Short mmCIF file of N, CA, C and O in Angstrom, two decimals:
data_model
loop_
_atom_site.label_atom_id
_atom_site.label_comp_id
_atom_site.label_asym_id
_atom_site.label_seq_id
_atom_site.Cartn_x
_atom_site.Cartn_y
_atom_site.Cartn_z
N UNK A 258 0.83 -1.16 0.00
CA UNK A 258 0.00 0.00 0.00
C UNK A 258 0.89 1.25 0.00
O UNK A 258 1.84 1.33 0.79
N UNK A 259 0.56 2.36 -1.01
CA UNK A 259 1.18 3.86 -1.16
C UNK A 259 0.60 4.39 -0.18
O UNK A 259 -0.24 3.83 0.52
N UNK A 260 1.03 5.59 -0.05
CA UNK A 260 0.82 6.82 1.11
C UNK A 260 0.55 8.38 -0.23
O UNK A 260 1.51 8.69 -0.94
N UNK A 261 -0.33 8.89 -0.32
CA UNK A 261 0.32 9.85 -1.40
C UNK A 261 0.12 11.08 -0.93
O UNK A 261 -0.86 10.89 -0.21
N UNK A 262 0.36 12.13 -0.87
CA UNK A 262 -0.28 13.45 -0.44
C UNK A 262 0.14 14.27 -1.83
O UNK A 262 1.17 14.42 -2.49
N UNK A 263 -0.99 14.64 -1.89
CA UNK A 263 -1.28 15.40 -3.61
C UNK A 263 -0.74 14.42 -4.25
O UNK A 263 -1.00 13.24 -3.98
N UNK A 264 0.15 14.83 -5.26
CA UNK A 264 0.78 13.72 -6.31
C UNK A 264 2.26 13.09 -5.55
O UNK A 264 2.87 12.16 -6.07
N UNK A 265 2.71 13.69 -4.36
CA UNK A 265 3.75 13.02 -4.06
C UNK A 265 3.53 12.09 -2.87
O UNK A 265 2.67 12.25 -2.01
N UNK A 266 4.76 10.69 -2.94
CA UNK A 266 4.68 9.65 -2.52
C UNK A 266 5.18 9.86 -0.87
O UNK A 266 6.17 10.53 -0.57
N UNK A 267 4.62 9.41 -0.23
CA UNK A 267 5.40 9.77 1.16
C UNK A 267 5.59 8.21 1.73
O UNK A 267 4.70 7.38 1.95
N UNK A 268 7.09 8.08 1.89
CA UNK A 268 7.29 6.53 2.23
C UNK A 268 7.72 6.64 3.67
O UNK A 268 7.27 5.80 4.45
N UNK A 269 8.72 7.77 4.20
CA UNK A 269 9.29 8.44 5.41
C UNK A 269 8.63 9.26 6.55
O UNK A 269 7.80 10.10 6.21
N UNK A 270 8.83 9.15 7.44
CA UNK A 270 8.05 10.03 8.63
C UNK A 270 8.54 11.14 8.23
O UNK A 270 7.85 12.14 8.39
N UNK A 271 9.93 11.28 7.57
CA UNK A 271 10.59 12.49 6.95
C UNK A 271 9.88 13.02 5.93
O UNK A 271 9.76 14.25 5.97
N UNK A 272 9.09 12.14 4.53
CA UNK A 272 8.26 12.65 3.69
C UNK A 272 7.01 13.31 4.04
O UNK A 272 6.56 14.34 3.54
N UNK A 273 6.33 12.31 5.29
CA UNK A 273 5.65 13.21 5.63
C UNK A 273 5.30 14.28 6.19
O UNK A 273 4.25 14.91 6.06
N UNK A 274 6.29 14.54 6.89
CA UNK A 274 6.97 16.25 7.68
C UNK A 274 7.34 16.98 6.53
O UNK A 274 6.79 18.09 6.53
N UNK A 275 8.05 16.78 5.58
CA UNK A 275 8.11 17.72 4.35
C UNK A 275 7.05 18.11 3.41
O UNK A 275 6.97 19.23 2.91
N UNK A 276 6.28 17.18 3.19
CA UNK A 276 4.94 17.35 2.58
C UNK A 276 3.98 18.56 3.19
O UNK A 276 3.57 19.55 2.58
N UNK A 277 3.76 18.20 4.48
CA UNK A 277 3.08 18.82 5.29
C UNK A 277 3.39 20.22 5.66
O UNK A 277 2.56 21.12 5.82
N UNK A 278 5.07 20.34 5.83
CA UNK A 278 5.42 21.72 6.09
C UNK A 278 5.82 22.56 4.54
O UNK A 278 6.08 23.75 4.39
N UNK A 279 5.75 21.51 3.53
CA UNK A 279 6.20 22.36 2.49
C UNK A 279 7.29 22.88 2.32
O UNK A 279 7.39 23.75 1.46
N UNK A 280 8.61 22.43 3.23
CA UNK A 280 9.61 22.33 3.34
C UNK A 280 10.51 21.72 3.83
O UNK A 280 10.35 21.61 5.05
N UNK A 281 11.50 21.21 3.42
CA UNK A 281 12.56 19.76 4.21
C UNK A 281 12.94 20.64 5.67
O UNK A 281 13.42 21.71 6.02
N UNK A 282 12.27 19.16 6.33
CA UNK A 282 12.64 19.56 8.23
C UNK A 282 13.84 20.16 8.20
O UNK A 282 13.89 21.21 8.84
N UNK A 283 15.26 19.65 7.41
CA UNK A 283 16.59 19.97 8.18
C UNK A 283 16.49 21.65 7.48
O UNK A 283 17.66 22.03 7.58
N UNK A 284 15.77 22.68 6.90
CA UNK A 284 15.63 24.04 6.75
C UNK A 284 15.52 24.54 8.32
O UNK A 284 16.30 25.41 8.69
N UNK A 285 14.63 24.03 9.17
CA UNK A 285 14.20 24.45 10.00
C UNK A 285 14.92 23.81 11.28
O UNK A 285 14.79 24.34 12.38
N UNK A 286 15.70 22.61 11.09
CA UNK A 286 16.09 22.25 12.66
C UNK A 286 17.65 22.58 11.79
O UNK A 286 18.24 23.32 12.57
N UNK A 287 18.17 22.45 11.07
CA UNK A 287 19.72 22.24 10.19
C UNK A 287 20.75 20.51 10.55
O UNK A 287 20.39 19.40 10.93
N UNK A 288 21.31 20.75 10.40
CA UNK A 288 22.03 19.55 10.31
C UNK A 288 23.34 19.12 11.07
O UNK A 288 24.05 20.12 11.05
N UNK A 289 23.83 18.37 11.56
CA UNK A 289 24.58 17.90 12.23
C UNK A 289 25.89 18.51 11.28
O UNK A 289 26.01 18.11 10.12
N UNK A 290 26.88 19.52 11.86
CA UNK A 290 28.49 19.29 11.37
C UNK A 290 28.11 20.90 10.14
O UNK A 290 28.99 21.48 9.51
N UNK A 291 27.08 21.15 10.12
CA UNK A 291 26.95 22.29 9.36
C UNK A 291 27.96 23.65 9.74
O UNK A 291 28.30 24.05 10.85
N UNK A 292 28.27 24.15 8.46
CA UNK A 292 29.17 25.46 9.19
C UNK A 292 28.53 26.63 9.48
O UNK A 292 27.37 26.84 9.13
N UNK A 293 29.23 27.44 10.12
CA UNK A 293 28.55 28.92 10.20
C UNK A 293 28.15 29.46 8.86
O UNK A 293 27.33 30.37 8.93
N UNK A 294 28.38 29.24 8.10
CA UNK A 294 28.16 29.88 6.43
C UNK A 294 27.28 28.82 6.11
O UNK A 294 26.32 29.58 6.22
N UNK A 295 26.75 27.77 5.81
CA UNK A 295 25.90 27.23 5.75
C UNK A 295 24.46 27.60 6.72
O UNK A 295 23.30 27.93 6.48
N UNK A 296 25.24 27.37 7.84
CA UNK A 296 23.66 27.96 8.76
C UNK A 296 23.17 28.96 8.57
O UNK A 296 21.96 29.14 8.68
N UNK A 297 24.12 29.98 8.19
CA UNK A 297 23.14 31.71 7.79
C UNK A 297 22.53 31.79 6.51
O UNK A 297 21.62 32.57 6.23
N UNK A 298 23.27 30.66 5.44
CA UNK A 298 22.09 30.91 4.63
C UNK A 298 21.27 29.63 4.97
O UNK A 298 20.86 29.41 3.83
N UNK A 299 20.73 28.61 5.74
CA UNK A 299 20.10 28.57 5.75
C UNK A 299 18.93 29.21 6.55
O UNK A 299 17.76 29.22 6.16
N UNK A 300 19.34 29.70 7.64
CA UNK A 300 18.15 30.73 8.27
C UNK A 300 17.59 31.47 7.57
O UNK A 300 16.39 31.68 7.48
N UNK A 301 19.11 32.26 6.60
CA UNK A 301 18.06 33.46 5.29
C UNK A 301 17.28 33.03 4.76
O UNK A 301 16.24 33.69 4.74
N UNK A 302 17.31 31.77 4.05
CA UNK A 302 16.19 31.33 3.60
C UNK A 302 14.78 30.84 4.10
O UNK A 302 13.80 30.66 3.37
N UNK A 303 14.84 30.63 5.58
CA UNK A 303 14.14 30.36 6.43
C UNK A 303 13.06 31.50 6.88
O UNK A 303 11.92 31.39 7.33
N UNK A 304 13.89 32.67 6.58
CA UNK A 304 13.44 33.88 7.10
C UNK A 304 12.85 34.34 5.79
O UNK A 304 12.03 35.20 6.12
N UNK A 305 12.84 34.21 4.45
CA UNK A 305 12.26 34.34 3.03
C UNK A 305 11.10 33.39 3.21
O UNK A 305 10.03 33.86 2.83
N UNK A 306 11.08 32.62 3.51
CA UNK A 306 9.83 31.55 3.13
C UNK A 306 8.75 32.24 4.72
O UNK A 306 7.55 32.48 4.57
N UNK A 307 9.24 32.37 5.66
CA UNK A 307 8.54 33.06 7.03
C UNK A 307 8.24 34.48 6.36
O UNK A 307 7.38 35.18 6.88
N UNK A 308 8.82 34.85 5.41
CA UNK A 308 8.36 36.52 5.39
C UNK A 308 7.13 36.28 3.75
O UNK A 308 6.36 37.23 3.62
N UNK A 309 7.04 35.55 3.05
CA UNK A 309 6.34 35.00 1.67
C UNK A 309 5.37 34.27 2.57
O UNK A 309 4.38 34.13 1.85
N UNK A 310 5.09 33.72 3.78
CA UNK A 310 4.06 32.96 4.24
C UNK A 310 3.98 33.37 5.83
O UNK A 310 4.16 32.46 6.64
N UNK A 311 3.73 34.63 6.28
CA UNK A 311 3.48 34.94 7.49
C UNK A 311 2.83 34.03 8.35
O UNK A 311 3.20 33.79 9.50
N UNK A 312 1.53 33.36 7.57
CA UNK A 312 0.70 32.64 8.69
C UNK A 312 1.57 30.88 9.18
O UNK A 312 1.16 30.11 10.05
N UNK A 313 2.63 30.72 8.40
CA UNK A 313 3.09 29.47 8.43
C UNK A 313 3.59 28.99 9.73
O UNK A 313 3.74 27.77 9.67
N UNK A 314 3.98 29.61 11.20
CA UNK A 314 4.23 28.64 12.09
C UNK A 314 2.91 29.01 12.68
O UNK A 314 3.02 27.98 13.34
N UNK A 315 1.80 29.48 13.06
CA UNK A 315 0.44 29.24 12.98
C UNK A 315 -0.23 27.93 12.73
O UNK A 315 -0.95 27.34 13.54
N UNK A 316 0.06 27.58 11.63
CA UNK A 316 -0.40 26.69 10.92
C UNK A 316 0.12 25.33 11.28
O UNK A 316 -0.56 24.31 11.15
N UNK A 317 1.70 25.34 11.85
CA UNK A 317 2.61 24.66 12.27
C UNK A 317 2.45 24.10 13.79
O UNK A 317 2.55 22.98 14.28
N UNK A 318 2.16 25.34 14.29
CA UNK A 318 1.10 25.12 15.57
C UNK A 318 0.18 24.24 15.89
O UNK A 318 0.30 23.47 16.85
N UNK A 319 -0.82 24.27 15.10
CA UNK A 319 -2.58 23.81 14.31
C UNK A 319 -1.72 22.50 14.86
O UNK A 319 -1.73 21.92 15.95
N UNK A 320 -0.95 22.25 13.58
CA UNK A 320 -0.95 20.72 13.62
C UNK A 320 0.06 20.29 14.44
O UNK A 320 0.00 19.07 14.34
N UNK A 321 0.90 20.55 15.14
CA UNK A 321 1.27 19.81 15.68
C UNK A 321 0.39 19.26 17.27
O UNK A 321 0.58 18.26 17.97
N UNK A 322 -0.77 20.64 17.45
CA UNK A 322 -1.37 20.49 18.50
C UNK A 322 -2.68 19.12 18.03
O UNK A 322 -3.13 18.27 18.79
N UNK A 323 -2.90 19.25 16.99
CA UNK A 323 -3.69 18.20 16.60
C UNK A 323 -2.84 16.72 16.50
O UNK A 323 -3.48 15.71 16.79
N UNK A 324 -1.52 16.58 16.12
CA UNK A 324 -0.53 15.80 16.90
C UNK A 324 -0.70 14.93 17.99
O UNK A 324 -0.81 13.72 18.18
N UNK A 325 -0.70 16.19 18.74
CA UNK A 325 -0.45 15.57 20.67
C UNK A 325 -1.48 14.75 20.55
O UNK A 325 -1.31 13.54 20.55
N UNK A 326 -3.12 15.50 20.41
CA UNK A 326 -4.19 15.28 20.55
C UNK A 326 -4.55 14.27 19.89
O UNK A 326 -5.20 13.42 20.49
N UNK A 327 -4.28 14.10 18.65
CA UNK A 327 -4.29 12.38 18.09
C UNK A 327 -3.70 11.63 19.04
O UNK A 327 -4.48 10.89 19.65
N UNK A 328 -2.70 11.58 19.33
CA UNK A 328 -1.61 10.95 20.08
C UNK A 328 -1.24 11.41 21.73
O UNK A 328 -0.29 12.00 22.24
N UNK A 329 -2.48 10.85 22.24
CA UNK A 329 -1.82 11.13 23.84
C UNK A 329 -0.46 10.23 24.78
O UNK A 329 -0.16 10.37 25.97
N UNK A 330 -0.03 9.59 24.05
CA UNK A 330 0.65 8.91 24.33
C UNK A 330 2.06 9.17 24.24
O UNK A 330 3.06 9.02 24.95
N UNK A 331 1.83 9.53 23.36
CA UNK A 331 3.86 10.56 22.77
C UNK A 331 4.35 10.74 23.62
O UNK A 331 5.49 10.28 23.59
N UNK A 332 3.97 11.49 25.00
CA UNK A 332 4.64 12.12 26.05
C UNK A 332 4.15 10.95 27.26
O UNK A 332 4.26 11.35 28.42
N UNK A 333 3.74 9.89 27.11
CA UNK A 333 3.67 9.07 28.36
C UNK A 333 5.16 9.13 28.98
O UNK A 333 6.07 9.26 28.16
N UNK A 334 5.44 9.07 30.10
CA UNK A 334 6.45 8.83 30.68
C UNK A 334 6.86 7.85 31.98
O UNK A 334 6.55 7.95 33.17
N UNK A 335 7.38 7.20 31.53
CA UNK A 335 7.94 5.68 32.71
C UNK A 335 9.23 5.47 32.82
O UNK A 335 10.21 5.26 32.10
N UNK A 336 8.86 5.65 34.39
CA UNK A 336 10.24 5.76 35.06
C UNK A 336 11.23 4.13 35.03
O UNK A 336 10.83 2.98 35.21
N UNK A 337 12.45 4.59 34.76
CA UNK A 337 12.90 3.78 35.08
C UNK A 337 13.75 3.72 36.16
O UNK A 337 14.31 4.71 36.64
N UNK A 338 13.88 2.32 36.66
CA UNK A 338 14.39 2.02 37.78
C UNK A 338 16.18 2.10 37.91
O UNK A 338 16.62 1.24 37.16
N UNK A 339 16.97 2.63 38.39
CA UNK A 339 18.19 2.81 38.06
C UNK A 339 18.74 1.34 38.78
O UNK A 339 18.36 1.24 39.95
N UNK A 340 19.15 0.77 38.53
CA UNK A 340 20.22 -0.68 38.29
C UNK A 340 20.96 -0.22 40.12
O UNK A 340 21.29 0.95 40.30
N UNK A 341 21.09 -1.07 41.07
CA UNK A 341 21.80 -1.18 42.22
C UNK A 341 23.13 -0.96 42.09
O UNK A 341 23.54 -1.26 40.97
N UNK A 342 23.96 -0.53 42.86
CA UNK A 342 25.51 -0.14 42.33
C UNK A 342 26.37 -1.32 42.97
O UNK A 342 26.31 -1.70 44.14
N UNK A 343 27.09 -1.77 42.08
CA UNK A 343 28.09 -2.86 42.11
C UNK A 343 29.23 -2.34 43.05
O UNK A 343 29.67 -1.20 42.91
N UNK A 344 29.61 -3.05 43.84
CA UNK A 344 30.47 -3.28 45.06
C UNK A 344 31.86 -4.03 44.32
O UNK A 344 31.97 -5.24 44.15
N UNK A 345 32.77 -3.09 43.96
CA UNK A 345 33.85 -4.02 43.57
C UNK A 345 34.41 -5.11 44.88
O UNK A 345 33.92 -4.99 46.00
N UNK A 346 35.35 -6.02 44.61
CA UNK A 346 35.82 -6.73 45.72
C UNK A 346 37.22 -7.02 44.38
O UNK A 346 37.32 -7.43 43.22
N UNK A 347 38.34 -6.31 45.82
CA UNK A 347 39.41 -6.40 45.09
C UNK A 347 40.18 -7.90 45.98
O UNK A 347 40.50 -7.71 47.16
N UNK A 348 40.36 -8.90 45.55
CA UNK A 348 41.40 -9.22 46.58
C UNK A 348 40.85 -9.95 47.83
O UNK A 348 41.70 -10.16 48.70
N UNK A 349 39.65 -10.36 48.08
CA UNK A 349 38.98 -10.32 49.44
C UNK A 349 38.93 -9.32 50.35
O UNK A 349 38.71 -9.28 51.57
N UNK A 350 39.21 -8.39 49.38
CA UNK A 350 38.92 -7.00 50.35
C UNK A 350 37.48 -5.72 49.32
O UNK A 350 37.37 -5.20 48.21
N UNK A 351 36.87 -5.78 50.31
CA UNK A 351 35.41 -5.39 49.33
C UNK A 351 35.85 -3.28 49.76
O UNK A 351 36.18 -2.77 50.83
N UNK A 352 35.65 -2.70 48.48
CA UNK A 352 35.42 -1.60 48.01
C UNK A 352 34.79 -0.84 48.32
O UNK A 352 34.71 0.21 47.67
#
């Protein structure tokens, strides 16, 4: 079974975050090892597509709050139990 939104194929949780925002996530979060000259233009451009679509983190909002709300579970949280601390024994002589 396909996934399609409009005419494009979305196979990735990544396709579908790009589809949806109308722009590839790493514009907006950037990328691991990126340089300072890379990151400013990508913000400039970040800041062109925010200034051509004012209402867009609005909208970004919308859905991610419809997100949670599909999904109450995302943020469940369970504790875990931290592991007892090991007692070296050097020698017959305990640590």
């Amino acid at each position: 079974m396909h996934t399609y939104i409009g005419r494009q194929q979305a196979t990735t949780p990544e396709d579908f975050a790009e589809l949806a925002l109308g722009t590839p996530v790493e514009l907006w979060l950037g990328v691991e090892g990126e340089s300072d000259e890379e990151r400013a233009a990508r913000l400039d451009a970040a800041r062109d597509i925010l200034a051509d679509d004012p209402g867009l983190p609005d909208g970004l909002i919308r859905m991610v709050a419809q997100v949670i709300a599909d999904n109450p579970d995302l943020f469940d949280v369970i504790p875990l139990v931290r592991p007892a601390r090991r007692r070296m024994i050097r020698k017959g002589v305990a640590a």
